[in-house]
Amino acid sequence: MRLLIARCQVDYAGRLTAHLPMATRLIMVKADGSVSIHADDRAYKPLNWMSAPCTIAVREPEADVEAVPAGDEAGLTEVWEVKNGDGDTLQIAIAEVLHDSSHDLGIDPGLQKDGVEAHLQVLLAENPATFGEGWTLVQREYFTPIGPVDLLYRDAAGGYVAVEVKRRGEIDGVEQLNRYLELMNADPLMAPVRGVFAAQLIKPQAKVLASTRGIDCVLVDYDALRGLDNAADRLF
């Protein structure tokens, strides 16, 4: 990645036109050839950009005065012409370079999301007491003819409980669990099986539907399960 802090003017021509007057900005050129221009605000969003694939040609500033405001053309050091396959162009007229560096970032492993359903499922499997004292885990991903229910427990009385885990609990998740329960209760070796719908957030409509299906709803505190939020340490 190349990082260039420079006083520059930027003009875009394509499906529309856009103009950035002469000012100090950050120009970022990534390994894939994409170019983005940033100001020192607006968070992550660039002022203008050209997505890959594109080409960059650097030329000497021309004598014509159309490229820059009157009086600035003599101060230009170089002009970048960035073009993509659709014929769009991004012209960056550079007057002064304050910083220029290149960095090899290597291959990025990608974003690893925290708090997804798989993580919740693992934590709940390790902490059956979340649902009640005396609960024991029978199996994760207990298979039914239409797919696996996330967790199968036995409660303190020895009865089977099927738990469906969602990060955000909505009506579809309740219906999904209800279909699993119908099949599991058709098995005389398991019946009766009751259901629990567990999520970090459960929509009011989902709670109403669950109550009509005889399914209990449990809100899951992800940080507490990870041991990051101890209620005993709170002031309030």
PDB file of C-alpha atoms in Angstrom:
ATOM      1  CA  MET A   1       0.000   0.000   0.000  1.00  0.00           C
ATOM      2  CA  ARG A   2       1.250   3.481  -0.887  1.00  0.00           C
ATOM      3  CA  LEU A   3       0.316   6.420   1.338  1.00  0.00           C
ATOM      4  CA  LEU A   4       0.752   9.907  -0.046  1.00  0.00           C
ATOM      5  CA  ILE A   5      -0.064  13.078   1.883  1.00  0.00           C
ATOM      6  CA  ALA A   6      -0.103  15.892  -0.617  1.00  0.00           C
ATOM      7  CA  ARG A   7      -1.606  19.228  -1.534  1.00  0.00           C
ATOM      8  CA  CYS A   8      -3.714  18.300  -4.515  1.00  0.00           C
ATOM      9  CA  GLN A   9      -6.753  18.949  -6.642  1.00  0.00           C
ATOM     10  CA  VAL A  10      -8.969  16.067  -7.774  1.00  0.00           C
ATOM     11  CA  ASP A  11     -11.370  15.924 -10.729  1.00  0.00           C
ATOM     12  CA  TYR A  12     -13.596  12.953 -11.537  1.00  0.00           C
ATOM     13  CA  ALA A  13     -15.308  12.427 -14.889  1.00  0.00           C
ATOM     14  CA  GLY A  14     -17.697   9.544 -15.578  1.00  0.00           C
ATOM     15  CA  ARG A  15     -21.427   9.098 -15.099  1.00  0.00           C
ATOM     16  CA  LEU A  16     -21.170  12.439 -13.296  1.00  0.00           C
ATOM     17  CA  THR A  17     -18.440  14.979 -12.619  1.00  0.00           C
ATOM     18  CA  ALA A  18     -16.969  15.988  -9.269  1.00  0.00           C
ATOM     19  CA  HIS A  19     -14.342  18.513  -8.278  1.00  0.00           C
ATOM     20  CA  LEU A  20     -12.185  18.788  -5.145  1.00  0.00           C
ATOM     21  CA  PRO A  21     -10.353  22.135  -4.914  1.00  0.00           C
ATOM     22  CA  MET A  22      -6.686  22.339  -4.020  1.00  0.00           C
ATOM     23  CA  ALA A  23      -6.134  21.188  -0.409  1.00  0.00           C
ATOM     24  CA  THR A  24      -3.993  18.832   1.666  1.00  0.00           C
ATOM     25  CA  ARG A  25      -5.310  15.258   1.553  1.00  0.00           C
ATOM     26  CA  LEU A  26      -4.317  11.620   1.950  1.00  0.00           C
ATOM     27  CA  ILE A  27      -4.036   9.617  -1.275  1.00  0.00           C
ATOM     28  CA  MET A  28      -4.162   5.855  -0.749  1.00  0.00           C
ATOM     29  CA  VAL A  29      -3.091   3.436  -3.488  1.00  0.00           C
ATOM     30  CA  LYS A  30      -3.733  -0.226  -2.715  1.00  0.00           C
ATOM     31  CA  ALA A  31      -1.964  -3.254  -4.149  1.00  0.00           C
ATOM     32  CA  ASP A  32      -4.961  -4.031  -6.378  1.00  0.00           C
ATOM     33  CA  GLY A  33      -4.524  -0.630  -8.065  1.00  0.00           C
ATOM     34  CA  SER A  34      -7.507   1.079  -6.465  1.00  0.00           C
ATOM     35  CA  VAL A  35      -7.092   4.735  -5.488  1.00  0.00           C
ATOM     36  CA  SER A  36      -8.936   6.703  -2.804  1.00  0.00           C
ATOM     37  CA  ILE A  37      -8.610  10.275  -1.587  1.00  0.00           C
ATOM     38  CA  HIS A  38      -9.305  11.100   2.060  1.00  0.00           C
ATOM     39  CA  ALA A  39      -9.696  14.208   4.197  1.00  0.00           C
ATOM     40  CA  ASP A  40      -8.932  14.338   7.913  1.00  0.00           C
ATOM     41  CA  ASP A  41     -12.610  13.834   8.827  1.00  0.00           C
ATOM     42  CA  ARG A  42     -15.688  11.916   7.559  1.00  0.00           C
ATOM     43  CA  ALA A  43     -14.473   8.751   9.323  1.00  0.00           C
ATOM     44  CA  TYR A  44     -13.574   5.977   6.850  1.00  0.00           C
ATOM     45  CA  LYS A  45     -15.396   7.318   3.797  1.00  0.00           C
ATOM     46  CA  PRO A  46     -13.160   8.721   1.033  1.00  0.00           C
ATOM     47  CA  LEU A  47     -13.899  12.017  -0.709  1.00  0.00           C
ATOM     48  CA  ASN A  48     -13.438  10.314  -4.071  1.00  0.00           C
ATOM     49  CA  TRP A  49     -12.073   7.035  -5.336  1.00  0.00           C
ATOM     50  CA  MET A  50     -11.524   4.698  -8.279  1.00  0.00           C
ATOM     51  CA  SER A  51     -12.128   1.024  -7.652  1.00  0.00           C
ATOM     52  CA  ALA A  52      -9.975  -1.740  -9.123  1.00  0.00           C
ATOM     53  CA  PRO A  53      -9.288  -2.755 -11.779  1.00  0.00           C
ATOM     54  CA  CYS A  54      -7.879   0.546 -12.962  1.00  0.00           C
ATOM     55  CA  THR A  55      -4.659   1.980 -14.382  1.00  0.00           C
ATOM     56  CA  ILE A  56      -2.550   4.880 -13.131  1.00  0.00           C
ATOM     57  CA  ALA A  57      -0.478   7.034 -15.465  1.00  0.00           C
ATOM     58  CA  VAL A  58       1.735   9.788 -14.053  1.00  0.00           C
ATOM     59  CA  ARG A  59       2.662  12.696 -16.334  1.00  0.00           C
ATOM     60  CA  GLU A  60       4.277  16.093 -16.167  1.00  0.00           C
ATOM     61  CA  PRO A  61       1.860  18.998 -15.620  1.00  0.00           C
ATOM     62  CA  GLU A  62       0.730  20.566 -18.883  1.00  0.00           C
ATOM     63  CA  ALA A  63       0.912  24.223 -19.747  1.00  0.00           C
ATOM     64  CA  ASP A  64      -2.852  24.595 -20.081  1.00  0.00           C
ATOM     65  CA  VAL A  65      -4.623  26.258 -17.201  1.00  0.00           C
ATOM     66  CA  GLU A  66      -7.775  24.129 -17.280  1.00  0.00           C
ATOM     67  CA  ALA A  67      -6.386  21.487 -14.959  1.00  0.00           C
ATOM     68  CA  VAL A  68      -5.967  23.767 -11.954  1.00  0.00           C
ATOM     69  CA  PRO A  69      -7.257  27.095 -10.659  1.00  0.00           C
ATOM     70  CA  ALA A  70      -5.620  30.211 -12.051  1.00  0.00           C
ATOM     71  CA  GLY A  71      -2.278  30.862 -10.418  1.00  0.00           C
ATOM     72  CA  ASP A  72      -1.762  27.258  -9.238  1.00  0.00           C
ATOM     73  CA  GLU A  73      -0.692  25.597 -12.486  1.00  0.00           C
ATOM     74  CA  ALA A  74       2.918  26.720 -12.153  1.00  0.00           C
ATOM     75  CA  GLY A  75       3.214  25.004  -8.785  1.00  0.00           C
ATOM     76  CA  LEU A  76       2.203  21.505  -9.919  1.00  0.00           C
ATOM     77  CA  THR A  77       4.778  18.731  -9.676  1.00  0.00           C
ATOM     78  CA  GLU A  78       2.857  15.922 -11.396  1.00  0.00           C
ATOM     79  CA  VAL A  79      -0.589  14.832 -12.534  1.00  0.00           C
ATOM     80  CA  TRP A  80      -2.057  11.362 -12.065  1.00  0.00           C
ATOM     81  CA  GLU A  81      -4.544  10.008 -14.591  1.00  0.00           C
ATOM     82  CA  VAL A  82      -6.491   7.099 -13.097  1.00  0.00           C
ATOM     83  CA  LYS A  83      -8.815   5.224 -15.482  1.00  0.00           C
ATOM     84  CA  ASN A  84     -11.082   2.191 -15.158  1.00  0.00           C
ATOM     85  CA  GLY A  85     -12.500  -0.178 -17.751  1.00  0.00           C
ATOM     86  CA  ASP A  86     -15.679   1.884 -18.157  1.00  0.00           C
ATOM     87  CA  GLY A  87     -13.750   4.932 -19.266  1.00  0.00           C
ATOM     88  CA  ASP A  88     -14.191   6.901 -16.045  1.00  0.00           C
ATOM     89  CA  THR A  89     -11.225   9.078 -15.120  1.00  0.00           C
ATOM     90  CA  LEU A  90      -9.869  10.455 -11.877  1.00  0.00           C
ATOM     91  CA  GLN A  91      -7.301  13.227 -12.343  1.00  0.00           C
ATOM     92  CA  ILE A  92      -5.141  14.099  -9.340  1.00  0.00           C
ATOM     93  CA  ALA A  93      -3.085  17.245  -9.772  1.00  0.00           C
ATOM     94  CA  ILE A  94      -0.342  17.315  -7.120  1.00  0.00           C
ATOM     95  CA  ALA A  95       1.262  20.579  -6.060  1.00  0.00           C
ATOM     96  CA  GLU A  96       3.276  19.488  -3.016  1.00  0.00           C
ATOM     97  CA  VAL A  97       4.124  16.126  -1.422  1.00  0.00           C
ATOM     98  CA  LEU A  98       4.350  16.118   2.375  1.00  0.00           C
ATOM     99  CA  HIS A  99       4.728  12.376   2.894  1.00  0.00           C
ATOM    100  CA  ASP A 100       5.226   9.386   0.598  1.00  0.00           C
ATOM    101  CA  SER A 101       5.640   5.832   1.884  1.00  0.00           C
ATOM    102  CA  SER A 102       4.926   2.273   0.772  1.00  0.00           C
ATOM    103  CA  HIS A 103       4.064  -0.670   3.018  1.00  0.00           C
ATOM    104  CA  ASP A 104       3.641  -4.394   2.329  1.00  0.00           C
ATOM    105  CA  LEU A 105       0.624  -5.446   4.404  1.00  0.00           C
ATOM    106  CA  GLY A 106       0.721  -9.074   3.277  1.00  0.00           C
ATOM    107  CA  ILE A 107      -2.338 -11.304   2.996  1.00  0.00           C
ATOM    108  CA  ASP A 108      -5.152 -10.275   5.306  1.00  0.00           C
ATOM    109  CA  PRO A 109      -6.853 -13.143   7.187  1.00  0.00           C
ATOM    110  CA  GLY A 110     -10.231 -11.409   6.892  1.00  0.00           C
ATOM    111  CA  LEU A 111     -12.761 -10.260   9.422  1.00  0.00           C
ATOM    112  CA  GLN A 112     -13.546 -12.740  12.183  1.00  0.00           C
ATOM    113  CA  LYS A 113     -16.905 -11.853  13.630  1.00  0.00           C
ATOM    114  CA  ASP A 114     -17.414 -12.135  17.357  1.00  0.00           C
ATOM    115  CA  GLY A 115     -20.743 -13.050  18.873  1.00  0.00           C
ATOM    116  CA  VAL A 116     -22.068 -15.005  15.897  1.00  0.00           C
ATOM    117  CA  GLU A 117     -24.472 -17.900  16.431  1.00  0.00           C
ATOM    118  CA  ALA A 118     -21.692 -20.511  16.338  1.00  0.00           C
ATOM    119  CA  HIS A 119     -19.907 -18.798  19.243  1.00  0.00           C
ATOM    120  CA  LEU A 120     -23.112 -18.524  21.238  1.00  0.00           C
ATOM    121  CA  GLN A 121     -23.832 -22.184  20.636  1.00  0.00           C
ATOM    122  CA  VAL A 122     -20.398 -23.233  21.931  1.00  0.00           C
ATOM    123  CA  LEU A 123     -20.698 -21.058  25.038  1.00  0.00           C
ATOM    124  CA  LEU A 124     -24.197 -22.306  25.836  1.00  0.00           C
ATOM    125  CA  ALA A 125     -23.076 -25.906  25.379  1.00  0.00           C
ATOM    126  CA  GLU A 126     -20.344 -25.253  27.938  1.00  0.00           C
ATOM    127  CA  ASN A 127     -22.745 -23.501  30.317  1.00  0.00           C
ATOM    128  CA  PRO A 128     -25.995 -25.513  30.552  1.00  0.00           C
ATOM    129  CA  ALA A 129     -26.783 -23.804  33.874  1.00  0.00           C
ATOM    130  CA  THR A 130     -27.720 -20.760  31.780  1.00  0.00           C
ATOM    131  CA  PHE A 131     -31.105 -22.428  31.364  1.00  0.00           C
ATOM    132  CA  GLY A 132     -31.482 -23.958  34.801  1.00  0.00           C
ATOM    133  CA  GLU A 133     -29.825 -25.885  37.596  1.00  0.00           C
ATOM    134  CA  GLY A 134     -29.303 -29.558  36.909  1.00  0.00           C
ATOM    135  CA  TRP A 135     -29.352 -29.233  33.121  1.00  0.00           C
ATOM    136  CA  THR A 136     -26.911 -31.423  31.154  1.00  0.00           C
ATOM    137  CA  LEU A 137     -25.906 -31.296  27.504  1.00  0.00           C
ATOM    138  CA  VAL A 138     -26.852 -34.333  25.415  1.00  0.00           C
ATOM    139  CA  GLN A 139     -25.554 -33.227  22.026  1.00  0.00           C
ATOM    140  CA  ARG A 140     -24.729 -30.228  19.897  1.00  0.00           C
ATOM    141  CA  GLU A 141     -26.235 -30.160  16.393  1.00  0.00           C
ATOM    142  CA  TYR A 142     -28.768 -32.914  17.088  1.00  0.00           C
ATOM    143  CA  PHE A 143     -29.961 -34.047  13.660  1.00  0.00           C
ATOM    144  CA  THR A 144     -33.595 -34.305  12.666  1.00  0.00           C
ATOM    145  CA  PRO A 145     -34.950 -35.264   9.214  1.00  0.00           C
ATOM    146  CA  ILE A 146     -35.153 -31.566   8.263  1.00  0.00           C
ATOM    147  CA  GLY A 147     -31.902 -30.346   9.803  1.00  0.00           C
ATOM    148  CA  PRO A 148     -30.028 -30.065  13.094  1.00  0.00           C
ATOM    149  CA  VAL A 149     -31.363 -28.407  16.207  1.00  0.00           C
ATOM    150  CA  ASP A 150     -28.546 -26.428  17.799  1.00  0.00           C
ATOM    151  CA  LEU A 151     -28.508 -27.947  21.290  1.00  0.00           C
ATOM    152  CA  LEU A 152     -30.212 -30.877  22.980  1.00  0.00           C
ATOM    153  CA  TYR A 153     -30.289 -30.953  26.782  1.00  0.00           C
ATOM    154  CA  ARG A 154     -31.880 -32.892  29.610  1.00  0.00           C
ATOM    155  CA  ASP A 155     -33.361 -30.715  32.314  1.00  0.00           C
ATOM    156  CA  ALA A 156     -33.243 -31.398  36.056  1.00  0.00           C
ATOM    157  CA  ALA A 157     -36.255 -33.730  35.739  1.00  0.00           C
ATOM    158  CA  GLY A 158     -34.581 -35.743  32.969  1.00  0.00           C
ATOM    159  CA  GLY A 159     -36.780 -34.451  30.126  1.00  0.00           C
ATOM    160  CA  TYR A 160     -35.416 -33.535  26.725  1.00  0.00           C
ATOM    161  CA  VAL A 161     -35.171 -29.842  25.792  1.00  0.00           C
ATOM    162  CA  ALA A 162     -34.328 -28.645  22.286  1.00  0.00           C
ATOM    163  CA  VAL A 163     -32.670 -25.212  22.153  1.00  0.00           C
ATOM    164  CA  GLU A 164     -32.418 -23.104  19.006  1.00  0.00           C
ATOM    165  CA  VAL A 165     -29.756 -20.368  19.222  1.00  0.00           C
ATOM    166  CA  LYS A 166     -29.910 -17.088  17.317  1.00  0.00           C
ATOM    167  CA  ARG A 167     -28.012 -13.852  17.661  1.00  0.00           C
ATOM    168  CA  ARG A 168     -31.186 -11.960  16.771  1.00  0.00           C
ATOM    169  CA  GLY A 169     -34.403 -13.831  17.522  1.00  0.00           C
ATOM    170  CA  GLU A 170     -37.182 -13.362  14.999  1.00  0.00           C
ATOM    171  CA  ILE A 171     -40.355 -15.173  13.917  1.00  0.00           C
ATOM    172  CA  ASP A 172     -38.513 -17.402  11.419  1.00  0.00           C
ATOM    173  CA  GLY A 173     -36.348 -18.830  14.201  1.00  0.00           C
ATOM    174  CA  VAL A 174     -39.379 -19.714  16.291  1.00  0.00           C
ATOM    175  CA  GLU A 175     -41.021 -21.462  13.340  1.00  0.00           C
ATOM    176  CA  GLN A 176     -37.787 -23.339  12.668  1.00  0.00           C
ATOM    177  CA  LEU A 177     -37.637 -24.634  16.246  1.00  0.00           C
ATOM    178  CA  ASN A 178     -41.325 -25.541  16.166  1.00  0.00           C
ATOM    179  CA  ARG A 179     -40.772 -27.764  13.112  1.00  0.00           C
ATOM    180  CA  TYR A 180     -37.922 -29.538  14.893  1.00  0.00           C
ATOM    181  CA  LEU A 181     -40.099 -30.102  17.959  1.00  0.00           C
ATOM    182  CA  GLU A 182     -42.905 -31.624  15.900  1.00  0.00           C
ATOM    183  CA  LEU A 183     -40.535 -34.237  14.492  1.00  0.00           C
ATOM    184  CA  MET A 184     -38.783 -34.928  17.792  1.00  0.00           C
ATOM    185  CA  ASN A 185     -42.077 -35.339  19.659  1.00  0.00           C
ATOM    186  CA  ALA A 186     -43.164 -37.865  17.023  1.00  0.00           C
ATOM    187  CA  ASP A 187     -40.393 -40.133  18.348  1.00  0.00           C
ATOM    188  CA  PRO A 188     -41.826 -42.112  21.327  1.00  0.00           C
ATOM    189  CA  LEU A 189     -38.305 -42.640  22.676  1.00  0.00           C
ATOM    190  CA  MET A 190     -37.839 -38.890  23.115  1.00  0.00           C
ATOM    191  CA  ALA A 191     -41.284 -37.397  23.695  1.00  0.00           C
ATOM    192  CA  PRO A 192     -42.135 -35.194  25.356  1.00  0.00           C
ATOM    193  CA  VAL A 193     -39.554 -32.656  24.112  1.00  0.00           C
ATOM    194  CA  ARG A 194     -39.995 -29.014  24.969  1.00  0.00           C
ATOM    195  CA  GLY A 195     -38.309 -26.084  23.262  1.00  0.00           C
ATOM    196  CA  VAL A 196     -36.291 -23.030  24.241  1.00  0.00           C
ATOM    197  CA  PHE A 197     -35.569 -20.143  21.889  1.00  0.00           C
ATOM    198  CA  ALA A 198     -32.311 -18.452  22.970  1.00  0.00           C
ATOM    199  CA  ALA A 199     -30.949 -15.196  21.521  1.00  0.00           C
ATOM    200  CA  GLN A 200     -29.157 -11.995  22.437  1.00  0.00           C
ATOM    201  CA  LEU A 201     -32.185 -10.041  21.269  1.00  0.00           C
ATOM    202  CA  ILE A 202     -35.689 -11.395  20.727  1.00  0.00           C
ATOM    203  CA  LYS A 203     -38.284  -9.416  18.802  1.00  0.00           C
ATOM    204  CA  PRO A 204     -41.653  -8.923  20.558  1.00  0.00           C
ATOM    205  CA  GLN A 205     -43.476 -10.687  17.695  1.00  0.00           C
ATOM    206  CA  ALA A 206     -41.194 -13.705  18.105  1.00  0.00           C
ATOM    207  CA  LYS A 207     -41.943 -13.841  21.844  1.00  0.00           C
ATOM    208  CA  VAL A 208     -45.676 -13.813  21.193  1.00  0.00           C
ATOM    209  CA  LEU A 209     -45.417 -16.576  18.594  1.00  0.00           C
ATOM    210  CA  ALA A 210     -43.190 -18.662  20.875  1.00  0.00           C
ATOM    211  CA  SER A 211     -45.726 -18.449  23.695  1.00  0.00           C
ATOM    212  CA  THR A 212     -48.489 -19.741  21.387  1.00  0.00           C
ATOM    213  CA  ARG A 213     -46.250 -22.693  20.441  1.00  0.00           C
ATOM    214  CA  GLY A 214     -45.363 -23.526  24.067  1.00  0.00           C
ATOM    215  CA  ILE A 215     -41.744 -22.459  23.523  1.00  0.00           C
ATOM    216  CA  ASP A 216     -39.809 -20.625  26.247  1.00  0.00           C
ATOM    217  CA  CYS A 217     -37.648 -17.603  25.359  1.00  0.00           C
ATOM    218  CA  VAL A 218     -34.294 -16.923  27.006  1.00  0.00           C
ATOM    219  CA  LEU A 219     -32.193 -13.794  26.491  1.00  0.00           C
ATOM    220  CA  VAL A 220     -28.474 -14.590  26.346  1.00  0.00           C
ATOM    221  CA  ASP A 221     -25.803 -12.228  27.704  1.00  0.00           C
ATOM    222  CA  TYR A 222     -22.829 -12.928  25.475  1.00  0.00           C
ATOM    223  CA  ASP A 223     -20.299 -10.990  27.587  1.00  0.00           C
ATOM    224  CA  ALA A 224     -21.447 -12.718  30.761  1.00  0.00           C
ATOM    225  CA  LEU A 225     -21.025 -16.123  29.115  1.00  0.00           C
ATOM    226  CA  ARG A 226     -17.474 -15.187  28.170  1.00  0.00           C
ATOM    227  CA  GLY A 227     -16.782 -14.059  31.716  1.00  0.00           C
ATOM    228  CA  LEU A 228     -16.337 -10.410  30.680  1.00  0.00           C
ATOM    229  CA  ASP A 229     -19.305  -9.063  32.632  1.00  0.00           C
ATOM    230  CA  ASN A 230     -19.559 -10.186  36.243  1.00  0.00           C
ATOM    231  CA  ALA A 231     -22.782  -8.949  37.843  1.00  0.00           C
ATOM    232  CA  ALA A 232     -21.120  -9.073  41.270  1.00  0.00           C
ATOM    233  CA  ASP A 233     -18.627  -6.414  40.163  1.00  0.00           C
ATOM    234  CA  ARG A 234     -21.241  -3.898  39.061  1.00  0.00           C
ATOM    235  CA  LEU A 235     -22.071  -0.789  41.088  1.00  0.00           C
ATOM    236  CA  PHE A 236     -25.590  -0.660  39.601  1.00  0.00           C
TER     237      PHE A 236
END
